[in-house]
mmCIF file of N, CA, C and O in Angstrom:
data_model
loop_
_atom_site.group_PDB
_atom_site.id
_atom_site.type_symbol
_atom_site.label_atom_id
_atom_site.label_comp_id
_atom_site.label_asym_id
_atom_site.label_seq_id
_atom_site.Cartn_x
_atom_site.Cartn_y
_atom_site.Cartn_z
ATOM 1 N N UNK A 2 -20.058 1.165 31.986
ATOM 2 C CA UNK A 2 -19.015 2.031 31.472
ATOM 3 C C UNK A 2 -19.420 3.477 31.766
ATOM 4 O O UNK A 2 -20.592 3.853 31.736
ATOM 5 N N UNK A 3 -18.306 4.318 32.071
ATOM 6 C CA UNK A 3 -18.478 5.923 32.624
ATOM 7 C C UNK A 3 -18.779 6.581 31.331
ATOM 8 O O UNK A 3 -18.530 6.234 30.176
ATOM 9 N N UNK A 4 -19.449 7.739 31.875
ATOM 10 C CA UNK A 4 -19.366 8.610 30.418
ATOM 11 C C UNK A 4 -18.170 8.964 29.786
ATOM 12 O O UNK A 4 -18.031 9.319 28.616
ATOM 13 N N UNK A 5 -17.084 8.805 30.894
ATOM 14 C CA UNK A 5 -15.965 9.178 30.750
ATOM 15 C C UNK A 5 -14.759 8.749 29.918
ATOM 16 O O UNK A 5 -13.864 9.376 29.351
ATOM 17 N N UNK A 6 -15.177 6.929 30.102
ATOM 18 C CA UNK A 6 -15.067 6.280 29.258
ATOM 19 C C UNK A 6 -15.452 6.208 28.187
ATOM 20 O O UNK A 6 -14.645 5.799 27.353
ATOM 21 N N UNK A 7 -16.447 6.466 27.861
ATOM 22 C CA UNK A 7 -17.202 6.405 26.195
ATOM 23 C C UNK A 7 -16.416 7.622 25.489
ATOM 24 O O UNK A 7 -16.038 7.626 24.317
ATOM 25 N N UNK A 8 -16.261 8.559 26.345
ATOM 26 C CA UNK A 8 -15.414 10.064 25.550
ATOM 27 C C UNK A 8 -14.303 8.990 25.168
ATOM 28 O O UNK A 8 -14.228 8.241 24.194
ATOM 29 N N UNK A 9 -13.624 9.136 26.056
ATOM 30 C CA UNK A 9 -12.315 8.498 25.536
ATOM 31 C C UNK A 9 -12.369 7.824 24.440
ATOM 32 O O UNK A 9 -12.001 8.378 23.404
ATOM 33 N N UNK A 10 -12.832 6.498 24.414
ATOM 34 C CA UNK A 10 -12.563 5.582 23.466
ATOM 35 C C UNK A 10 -13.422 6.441 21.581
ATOM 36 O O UNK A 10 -13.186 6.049 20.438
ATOM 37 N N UNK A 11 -14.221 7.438 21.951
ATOM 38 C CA UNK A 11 -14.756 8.042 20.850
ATOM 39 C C UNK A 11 -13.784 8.823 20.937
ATOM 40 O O UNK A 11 -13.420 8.251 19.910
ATOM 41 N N UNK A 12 -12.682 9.852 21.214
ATOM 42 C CA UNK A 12 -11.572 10.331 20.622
ATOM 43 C C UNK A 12 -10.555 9.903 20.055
ATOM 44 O O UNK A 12 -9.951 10.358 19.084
ATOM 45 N N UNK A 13 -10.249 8.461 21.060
ATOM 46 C CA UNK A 13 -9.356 7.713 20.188
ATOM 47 C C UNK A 13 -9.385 7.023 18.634
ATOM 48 O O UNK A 13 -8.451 6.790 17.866
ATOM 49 N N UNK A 14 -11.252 6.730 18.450
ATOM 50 C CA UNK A 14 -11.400 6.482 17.544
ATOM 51 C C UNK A 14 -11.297 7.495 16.622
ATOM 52 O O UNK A 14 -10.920 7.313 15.464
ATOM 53 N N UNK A 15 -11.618 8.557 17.086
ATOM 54 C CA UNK A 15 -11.691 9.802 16.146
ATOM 55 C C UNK A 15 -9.988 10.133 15.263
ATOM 56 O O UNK A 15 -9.726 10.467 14.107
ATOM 57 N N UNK A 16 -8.872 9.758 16.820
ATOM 58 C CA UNK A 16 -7.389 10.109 16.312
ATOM 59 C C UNK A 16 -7.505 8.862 15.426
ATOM 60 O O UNK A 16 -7.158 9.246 14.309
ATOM 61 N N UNK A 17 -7.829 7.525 15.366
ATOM 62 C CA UNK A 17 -7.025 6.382 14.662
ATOM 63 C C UNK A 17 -7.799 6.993 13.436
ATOM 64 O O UNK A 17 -7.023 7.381 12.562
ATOM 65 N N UNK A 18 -9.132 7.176 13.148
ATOM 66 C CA UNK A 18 -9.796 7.539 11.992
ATOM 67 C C UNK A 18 -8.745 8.628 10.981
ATOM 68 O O UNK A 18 -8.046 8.334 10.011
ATOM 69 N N UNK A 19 -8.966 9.937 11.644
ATOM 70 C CA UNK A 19 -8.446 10.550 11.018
ATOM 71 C C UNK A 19 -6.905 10.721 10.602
ATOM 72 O O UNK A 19 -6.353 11.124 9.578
ATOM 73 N N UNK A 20 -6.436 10.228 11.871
ATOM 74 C CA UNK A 20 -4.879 9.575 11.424
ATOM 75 C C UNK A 20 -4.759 8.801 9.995
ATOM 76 O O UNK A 20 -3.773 8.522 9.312
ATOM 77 N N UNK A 21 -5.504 8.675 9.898
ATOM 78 C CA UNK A 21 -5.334 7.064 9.034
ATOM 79 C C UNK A 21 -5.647 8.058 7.769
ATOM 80 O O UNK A 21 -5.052 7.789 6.725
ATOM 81 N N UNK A 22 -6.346 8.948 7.774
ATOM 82 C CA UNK A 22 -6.919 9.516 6.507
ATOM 83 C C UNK A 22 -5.723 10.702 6.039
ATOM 84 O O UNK A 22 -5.660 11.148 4.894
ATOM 85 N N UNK A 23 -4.892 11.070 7.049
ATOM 86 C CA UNK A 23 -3.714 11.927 7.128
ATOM 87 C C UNK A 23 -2.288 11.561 6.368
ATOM 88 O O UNK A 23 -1.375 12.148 5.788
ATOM 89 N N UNK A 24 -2.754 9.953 6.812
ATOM 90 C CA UNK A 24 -1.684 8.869 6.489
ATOM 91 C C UNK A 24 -1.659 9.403 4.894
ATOM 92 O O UNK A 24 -0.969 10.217 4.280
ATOM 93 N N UNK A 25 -2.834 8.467 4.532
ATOM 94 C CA UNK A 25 -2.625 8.314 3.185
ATOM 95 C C UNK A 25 -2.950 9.131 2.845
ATOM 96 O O UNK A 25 -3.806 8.703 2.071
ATOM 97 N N UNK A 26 -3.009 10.880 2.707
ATOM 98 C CA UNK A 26 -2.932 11.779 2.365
ATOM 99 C C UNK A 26 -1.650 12.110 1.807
ATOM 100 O O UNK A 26 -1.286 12.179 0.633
ATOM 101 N N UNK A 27 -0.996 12.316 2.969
ATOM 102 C CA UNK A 27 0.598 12.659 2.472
ATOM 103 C C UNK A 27 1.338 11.819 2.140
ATOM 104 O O UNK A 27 2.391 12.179 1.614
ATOM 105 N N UNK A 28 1.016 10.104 2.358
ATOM 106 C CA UNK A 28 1.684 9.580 1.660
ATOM 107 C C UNK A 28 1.738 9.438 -0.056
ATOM 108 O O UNK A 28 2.775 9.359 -0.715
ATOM 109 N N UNK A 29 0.243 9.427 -0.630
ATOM 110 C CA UNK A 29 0.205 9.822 -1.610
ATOM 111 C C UNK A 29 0.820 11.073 -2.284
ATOM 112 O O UNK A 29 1.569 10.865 -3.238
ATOM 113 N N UNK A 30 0.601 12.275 -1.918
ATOM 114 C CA UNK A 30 1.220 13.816 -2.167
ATOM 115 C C UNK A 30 2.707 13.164 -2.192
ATOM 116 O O UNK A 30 3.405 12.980 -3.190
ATOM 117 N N UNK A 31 2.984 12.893 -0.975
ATOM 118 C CA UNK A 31 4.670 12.756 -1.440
ATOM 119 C C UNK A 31 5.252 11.504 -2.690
ATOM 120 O O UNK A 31 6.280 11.400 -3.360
ATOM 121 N N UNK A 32 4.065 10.741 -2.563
ATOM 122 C CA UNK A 32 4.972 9.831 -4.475
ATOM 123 C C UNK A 32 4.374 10.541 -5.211
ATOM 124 O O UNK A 32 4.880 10.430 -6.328
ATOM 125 N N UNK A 33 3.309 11.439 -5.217
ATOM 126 C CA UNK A 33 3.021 11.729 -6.589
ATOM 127 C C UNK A 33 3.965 13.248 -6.759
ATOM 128 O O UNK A 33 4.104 13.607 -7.928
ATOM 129 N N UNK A 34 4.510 14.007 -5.848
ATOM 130 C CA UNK A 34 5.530 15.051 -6.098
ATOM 131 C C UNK A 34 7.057 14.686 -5.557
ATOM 132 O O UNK A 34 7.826 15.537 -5.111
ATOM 133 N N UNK A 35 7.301 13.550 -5.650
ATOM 134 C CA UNK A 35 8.605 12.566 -5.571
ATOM 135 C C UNK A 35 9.250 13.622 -4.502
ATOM 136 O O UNK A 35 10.299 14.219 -4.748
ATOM 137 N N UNK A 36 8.589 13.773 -3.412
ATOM 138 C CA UNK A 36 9.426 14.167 -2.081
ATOM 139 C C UNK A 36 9.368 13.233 -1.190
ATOM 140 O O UNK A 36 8.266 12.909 -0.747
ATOM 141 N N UNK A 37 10.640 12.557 -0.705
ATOM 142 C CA UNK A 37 10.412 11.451 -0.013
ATOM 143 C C UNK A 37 10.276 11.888 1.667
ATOM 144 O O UNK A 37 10.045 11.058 2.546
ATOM 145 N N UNK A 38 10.444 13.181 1.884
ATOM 146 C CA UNK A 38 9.902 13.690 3.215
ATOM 147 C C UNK A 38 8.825 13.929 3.604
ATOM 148 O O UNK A 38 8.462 13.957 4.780
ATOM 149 N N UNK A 39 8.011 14.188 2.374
ATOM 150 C CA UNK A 39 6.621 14.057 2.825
ATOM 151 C C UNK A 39 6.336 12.746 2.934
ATOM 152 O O UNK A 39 5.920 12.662 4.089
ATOM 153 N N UNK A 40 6.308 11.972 2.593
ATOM 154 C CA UNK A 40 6.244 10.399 2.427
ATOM 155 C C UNK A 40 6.663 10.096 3.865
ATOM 156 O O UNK A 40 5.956 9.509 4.685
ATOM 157 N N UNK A 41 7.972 10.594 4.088
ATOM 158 C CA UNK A 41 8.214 9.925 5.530
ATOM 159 C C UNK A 41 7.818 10.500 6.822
ATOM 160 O O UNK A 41 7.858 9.993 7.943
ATOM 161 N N UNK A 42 7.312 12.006 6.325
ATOM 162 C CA UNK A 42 6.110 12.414 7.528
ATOM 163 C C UNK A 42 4.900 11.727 7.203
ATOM 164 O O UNK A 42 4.227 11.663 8.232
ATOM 165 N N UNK A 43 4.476 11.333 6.504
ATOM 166 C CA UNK A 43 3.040 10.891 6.782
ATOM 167 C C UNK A 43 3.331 9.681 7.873
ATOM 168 O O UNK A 43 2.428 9.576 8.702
ATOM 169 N N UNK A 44 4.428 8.745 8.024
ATOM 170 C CA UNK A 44 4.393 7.984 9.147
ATOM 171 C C UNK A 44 3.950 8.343 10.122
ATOM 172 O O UNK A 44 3.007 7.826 10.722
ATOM 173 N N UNK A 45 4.831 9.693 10.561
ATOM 174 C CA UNK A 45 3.891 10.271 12.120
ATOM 175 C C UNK A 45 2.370 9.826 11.759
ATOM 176 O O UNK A 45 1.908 9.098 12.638
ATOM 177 N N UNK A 46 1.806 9.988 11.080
ATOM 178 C CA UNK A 46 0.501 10.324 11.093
ATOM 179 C C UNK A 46 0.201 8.363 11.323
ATOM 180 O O UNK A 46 -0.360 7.955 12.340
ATOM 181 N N UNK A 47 0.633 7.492 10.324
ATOM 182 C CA UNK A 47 0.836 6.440 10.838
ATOM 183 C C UNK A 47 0.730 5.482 11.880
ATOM 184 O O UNK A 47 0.031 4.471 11.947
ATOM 185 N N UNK A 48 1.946 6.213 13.083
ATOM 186 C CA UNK A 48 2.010 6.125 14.049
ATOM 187 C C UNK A 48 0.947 6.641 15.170
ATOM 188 O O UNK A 48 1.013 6.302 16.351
ATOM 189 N N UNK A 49 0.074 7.407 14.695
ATOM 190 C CA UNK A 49 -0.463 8.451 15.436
ATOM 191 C C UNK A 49 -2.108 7.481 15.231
ATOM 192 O O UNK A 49 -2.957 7.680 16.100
ATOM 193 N N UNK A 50 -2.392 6.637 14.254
ATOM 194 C CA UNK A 50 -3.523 5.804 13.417
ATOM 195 C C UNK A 50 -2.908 4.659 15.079
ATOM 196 O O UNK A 50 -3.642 4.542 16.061
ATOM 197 N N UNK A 51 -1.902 4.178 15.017
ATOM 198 C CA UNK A 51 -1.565 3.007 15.844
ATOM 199 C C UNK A 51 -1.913 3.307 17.507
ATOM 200 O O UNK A 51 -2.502 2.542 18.271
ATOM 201 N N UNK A 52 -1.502 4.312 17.733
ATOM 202 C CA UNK A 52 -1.659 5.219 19.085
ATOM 203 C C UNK A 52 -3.291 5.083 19.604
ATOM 204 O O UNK A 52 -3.692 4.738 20.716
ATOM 205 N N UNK A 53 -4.184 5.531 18.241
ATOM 206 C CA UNK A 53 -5.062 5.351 18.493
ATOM 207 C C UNK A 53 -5.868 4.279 19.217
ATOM 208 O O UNK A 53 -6.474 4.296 20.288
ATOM 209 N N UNK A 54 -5.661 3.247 18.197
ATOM 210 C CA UNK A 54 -5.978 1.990 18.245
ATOM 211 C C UNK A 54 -5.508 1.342 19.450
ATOM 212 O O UNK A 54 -6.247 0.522 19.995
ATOM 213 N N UNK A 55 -3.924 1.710 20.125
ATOM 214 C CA UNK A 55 -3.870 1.200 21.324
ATOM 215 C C UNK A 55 -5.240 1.961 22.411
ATOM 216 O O UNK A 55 -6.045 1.215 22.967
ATOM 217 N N UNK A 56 -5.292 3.039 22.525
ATOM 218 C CA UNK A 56 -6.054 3.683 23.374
ATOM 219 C C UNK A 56 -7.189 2.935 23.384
ATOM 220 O O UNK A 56 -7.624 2.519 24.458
ATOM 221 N N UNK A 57 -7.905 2.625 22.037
ATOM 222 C CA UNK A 57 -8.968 1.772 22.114
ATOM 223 C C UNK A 57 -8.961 0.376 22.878
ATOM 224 O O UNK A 57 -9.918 -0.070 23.511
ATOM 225 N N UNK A 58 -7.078 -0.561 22.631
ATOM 226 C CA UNK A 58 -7.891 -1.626 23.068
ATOM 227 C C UNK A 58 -7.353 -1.790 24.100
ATOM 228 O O UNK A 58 -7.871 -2.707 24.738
ATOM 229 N N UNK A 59 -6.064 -1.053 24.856
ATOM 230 C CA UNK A 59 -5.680 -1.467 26.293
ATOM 231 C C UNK A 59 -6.823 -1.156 27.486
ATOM 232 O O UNK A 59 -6.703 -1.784 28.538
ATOM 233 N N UNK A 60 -8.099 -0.050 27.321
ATOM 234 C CA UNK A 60 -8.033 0.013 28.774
ATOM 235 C C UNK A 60 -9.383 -0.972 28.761
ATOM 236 O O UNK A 60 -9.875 -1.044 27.635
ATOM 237 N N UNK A 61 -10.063 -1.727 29.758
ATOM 238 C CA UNK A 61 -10.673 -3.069 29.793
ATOM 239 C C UNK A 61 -12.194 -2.786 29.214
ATOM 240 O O UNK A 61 -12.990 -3.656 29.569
ATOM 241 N N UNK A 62 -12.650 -1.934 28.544
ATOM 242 C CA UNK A 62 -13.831 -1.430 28.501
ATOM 243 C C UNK A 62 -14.528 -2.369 27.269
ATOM 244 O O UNK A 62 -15.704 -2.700 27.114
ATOM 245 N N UNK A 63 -13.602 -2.594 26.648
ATOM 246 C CA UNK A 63 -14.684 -3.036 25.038
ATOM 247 C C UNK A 63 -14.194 -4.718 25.304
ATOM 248 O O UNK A 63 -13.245 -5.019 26.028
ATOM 249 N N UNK A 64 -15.087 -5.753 24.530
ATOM 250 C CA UNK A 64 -15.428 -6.529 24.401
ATOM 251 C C UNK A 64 -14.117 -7.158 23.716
ATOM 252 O O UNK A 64 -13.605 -6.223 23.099
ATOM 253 N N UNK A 65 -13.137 -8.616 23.496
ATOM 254 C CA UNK A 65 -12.179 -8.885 23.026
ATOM 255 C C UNK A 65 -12.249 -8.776 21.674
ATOM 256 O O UNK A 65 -11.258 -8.678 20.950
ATOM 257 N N UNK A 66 -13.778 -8.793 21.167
ATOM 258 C CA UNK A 66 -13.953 -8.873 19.433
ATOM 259 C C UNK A 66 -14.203 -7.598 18.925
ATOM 260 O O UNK A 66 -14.739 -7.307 17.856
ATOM 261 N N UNK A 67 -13.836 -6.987 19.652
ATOM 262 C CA UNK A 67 -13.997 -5.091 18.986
ATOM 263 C C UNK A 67 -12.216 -5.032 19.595
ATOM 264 O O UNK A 67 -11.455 -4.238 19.040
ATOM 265 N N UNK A 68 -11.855 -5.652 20.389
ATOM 266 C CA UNK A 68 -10.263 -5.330 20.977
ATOM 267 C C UNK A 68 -9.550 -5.929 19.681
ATOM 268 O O UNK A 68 -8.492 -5.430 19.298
ATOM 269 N N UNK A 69 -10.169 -7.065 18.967
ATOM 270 C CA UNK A 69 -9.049 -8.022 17.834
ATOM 271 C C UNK A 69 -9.427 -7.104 16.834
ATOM 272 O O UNK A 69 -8.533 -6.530 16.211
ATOM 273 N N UNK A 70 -10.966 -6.807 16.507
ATOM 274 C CA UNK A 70 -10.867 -6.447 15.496
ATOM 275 C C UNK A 70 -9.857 -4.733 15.009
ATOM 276 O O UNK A 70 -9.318 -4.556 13.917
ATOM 277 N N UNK A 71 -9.866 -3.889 15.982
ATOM 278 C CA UNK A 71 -9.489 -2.629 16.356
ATOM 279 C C UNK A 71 -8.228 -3.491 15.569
ATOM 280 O O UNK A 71 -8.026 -3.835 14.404
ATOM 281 N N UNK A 72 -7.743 -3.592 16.434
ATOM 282 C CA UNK A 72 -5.952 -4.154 15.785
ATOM 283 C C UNK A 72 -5.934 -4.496 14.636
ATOM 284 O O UNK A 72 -5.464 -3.819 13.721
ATOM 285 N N UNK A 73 -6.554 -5.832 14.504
ATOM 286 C CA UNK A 73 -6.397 -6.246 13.034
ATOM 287 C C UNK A 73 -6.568 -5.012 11.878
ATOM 288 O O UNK A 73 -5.690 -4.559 11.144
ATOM 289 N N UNK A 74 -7.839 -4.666 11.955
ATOM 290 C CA UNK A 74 -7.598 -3.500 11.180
ATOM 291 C C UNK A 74 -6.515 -2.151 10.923
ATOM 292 O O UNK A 74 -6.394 -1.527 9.869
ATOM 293 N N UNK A 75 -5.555 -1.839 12.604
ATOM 294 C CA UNK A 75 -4.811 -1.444 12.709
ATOM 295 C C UNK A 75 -3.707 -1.239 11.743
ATOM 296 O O UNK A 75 -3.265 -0.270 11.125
ATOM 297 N N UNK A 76 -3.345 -2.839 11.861
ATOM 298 C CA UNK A 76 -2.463 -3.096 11.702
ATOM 299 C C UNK A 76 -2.520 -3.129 9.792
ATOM 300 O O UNK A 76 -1.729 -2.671 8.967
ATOM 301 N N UNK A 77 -3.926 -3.943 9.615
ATOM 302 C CA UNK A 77 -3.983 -3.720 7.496
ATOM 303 C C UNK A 77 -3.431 -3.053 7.329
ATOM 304 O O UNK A 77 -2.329 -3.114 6.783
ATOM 305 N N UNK A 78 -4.275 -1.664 7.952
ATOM 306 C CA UNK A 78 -3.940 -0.151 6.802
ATOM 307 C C UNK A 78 -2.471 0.451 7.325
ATOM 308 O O UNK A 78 -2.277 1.354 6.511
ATOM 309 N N UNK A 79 -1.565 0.447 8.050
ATOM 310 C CA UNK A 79 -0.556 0.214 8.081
ATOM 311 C C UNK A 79 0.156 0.006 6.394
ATOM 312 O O UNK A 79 1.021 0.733 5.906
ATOM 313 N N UNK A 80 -0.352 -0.924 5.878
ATOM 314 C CA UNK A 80 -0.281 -1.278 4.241
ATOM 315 C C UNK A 80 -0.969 -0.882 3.301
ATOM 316 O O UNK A 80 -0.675 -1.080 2.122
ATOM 317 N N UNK A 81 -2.266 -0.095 3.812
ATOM 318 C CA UNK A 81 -3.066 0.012 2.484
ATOM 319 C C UNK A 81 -2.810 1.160 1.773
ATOM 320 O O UNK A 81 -3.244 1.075 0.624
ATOM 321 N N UNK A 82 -2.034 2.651 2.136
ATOM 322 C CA UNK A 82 -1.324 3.353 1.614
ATOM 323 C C UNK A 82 -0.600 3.406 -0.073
ATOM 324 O O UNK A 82 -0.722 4.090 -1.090
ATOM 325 N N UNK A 83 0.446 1.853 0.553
ATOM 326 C CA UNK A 83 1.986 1.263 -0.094
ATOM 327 C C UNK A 83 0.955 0.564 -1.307
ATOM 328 O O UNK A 83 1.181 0.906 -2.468
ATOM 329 N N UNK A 84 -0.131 -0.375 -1.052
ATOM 330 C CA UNK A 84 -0.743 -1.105 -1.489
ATOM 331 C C UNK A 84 -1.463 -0.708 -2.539
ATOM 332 O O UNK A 84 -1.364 -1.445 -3.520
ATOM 333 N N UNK A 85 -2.443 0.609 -2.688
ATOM 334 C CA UNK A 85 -3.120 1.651 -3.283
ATOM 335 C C UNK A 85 -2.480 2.568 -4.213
ATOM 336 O O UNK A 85 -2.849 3.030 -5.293
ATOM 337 N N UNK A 86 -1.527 2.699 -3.585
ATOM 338 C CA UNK A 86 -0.085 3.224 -4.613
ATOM 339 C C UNK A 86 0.171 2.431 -5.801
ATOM 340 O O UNK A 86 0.033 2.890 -6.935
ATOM 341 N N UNK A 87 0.614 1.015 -5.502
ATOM 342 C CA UNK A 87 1.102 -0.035 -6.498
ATOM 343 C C UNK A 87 0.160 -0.068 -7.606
ATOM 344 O O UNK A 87 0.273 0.026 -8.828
ATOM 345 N N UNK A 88 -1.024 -0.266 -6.613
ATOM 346 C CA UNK A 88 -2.715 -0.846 -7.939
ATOM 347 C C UNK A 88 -2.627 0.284 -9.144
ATOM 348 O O UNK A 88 -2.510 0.011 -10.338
ATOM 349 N N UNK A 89 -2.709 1.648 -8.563
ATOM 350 C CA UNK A 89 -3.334 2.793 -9.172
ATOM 351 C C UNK A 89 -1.727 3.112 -10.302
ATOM 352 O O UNK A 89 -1.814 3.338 -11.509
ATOM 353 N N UNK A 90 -0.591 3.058 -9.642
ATOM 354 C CA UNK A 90 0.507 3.398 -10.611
ATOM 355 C C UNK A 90 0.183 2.021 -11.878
ATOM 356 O O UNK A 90 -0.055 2.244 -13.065
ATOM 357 N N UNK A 91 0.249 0.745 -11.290
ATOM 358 C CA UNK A 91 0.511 -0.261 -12.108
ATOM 359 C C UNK A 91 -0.721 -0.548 -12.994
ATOM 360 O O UNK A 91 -0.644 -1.181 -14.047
ATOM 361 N N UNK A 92 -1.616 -0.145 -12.598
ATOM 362 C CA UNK A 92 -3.273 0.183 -13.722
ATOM 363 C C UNK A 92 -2.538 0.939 -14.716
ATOM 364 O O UNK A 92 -1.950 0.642 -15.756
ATOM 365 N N UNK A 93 -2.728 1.882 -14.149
ATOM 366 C CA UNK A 93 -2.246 3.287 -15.437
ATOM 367 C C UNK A 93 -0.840 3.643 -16.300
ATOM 368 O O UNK A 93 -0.551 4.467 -17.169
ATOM 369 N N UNK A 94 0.007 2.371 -15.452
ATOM 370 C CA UNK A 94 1.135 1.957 -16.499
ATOM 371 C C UNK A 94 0.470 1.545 -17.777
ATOM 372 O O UNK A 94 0.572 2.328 -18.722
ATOM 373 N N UNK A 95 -0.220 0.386 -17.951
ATOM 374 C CA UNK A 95 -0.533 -0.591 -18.242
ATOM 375 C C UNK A 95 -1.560 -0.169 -19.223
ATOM 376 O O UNK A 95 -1.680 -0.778 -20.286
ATOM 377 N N UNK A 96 -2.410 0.985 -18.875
ATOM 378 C CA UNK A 96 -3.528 1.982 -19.813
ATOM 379 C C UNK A 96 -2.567 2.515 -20.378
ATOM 380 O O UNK A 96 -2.955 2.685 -21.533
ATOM 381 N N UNK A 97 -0.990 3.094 -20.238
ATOM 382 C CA UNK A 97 -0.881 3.999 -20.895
ATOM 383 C C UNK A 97 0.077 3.508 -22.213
ATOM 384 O O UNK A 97 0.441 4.207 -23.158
ATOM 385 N N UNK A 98 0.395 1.905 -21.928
ATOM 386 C CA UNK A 98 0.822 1.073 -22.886
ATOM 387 C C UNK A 98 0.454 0.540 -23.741
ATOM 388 O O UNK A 98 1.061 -0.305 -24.400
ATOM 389 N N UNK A 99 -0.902 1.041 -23.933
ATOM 390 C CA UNK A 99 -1.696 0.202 -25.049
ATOM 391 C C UNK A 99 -1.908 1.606 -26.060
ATOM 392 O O UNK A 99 -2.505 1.511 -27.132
#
């Protein structure tokens, strides 16, 4: 593999990383200040987590079990946002009912 290659696939990881941390940034900010535009910009960022992850596994460089796993994980946190939301509202419903 080129050096050239190793850049690459370490930026892409860098966009899916921090994408992903962008994600659920603003997706949170926007339910917790009930703007549903921020909420629906954090998708870009979303999308931008997925982008990544393609970069990582289309071009032939990495191994198929760093190519499945890249995705699979991709694709989780895609949900773990929506998911993290539910736990943390529906905990503290639930504390604040007793």
């Amino acid at each position: 593999m080129t050096s050239e290659a190793v850049r690459d696939l370490m930026l892409y990881g860098m966009l899916m990383v921090s994408a992903a941390g962008f994600y659920a940034m603003f997706y949170a900010l926007g339910r917790m200040l009930g703007r549903p535009a921020v909420v629906a910009f954090s998708y870009l960022f979303a999308a931008l987590q997925a982008l990544g992850a393609l970069g990582m596994i289309l071009p032939p460089y990495l191994d198929p079990f760093w190519k499945y796993l890249i995705a699979f994980s991709s694709m989780v946190y895609l949900f773990i946002p929506q998911g993290m939301w539910w736990v943390v509202t529906t905990f503290h419903e639930k504390e604040h009912a007793h």
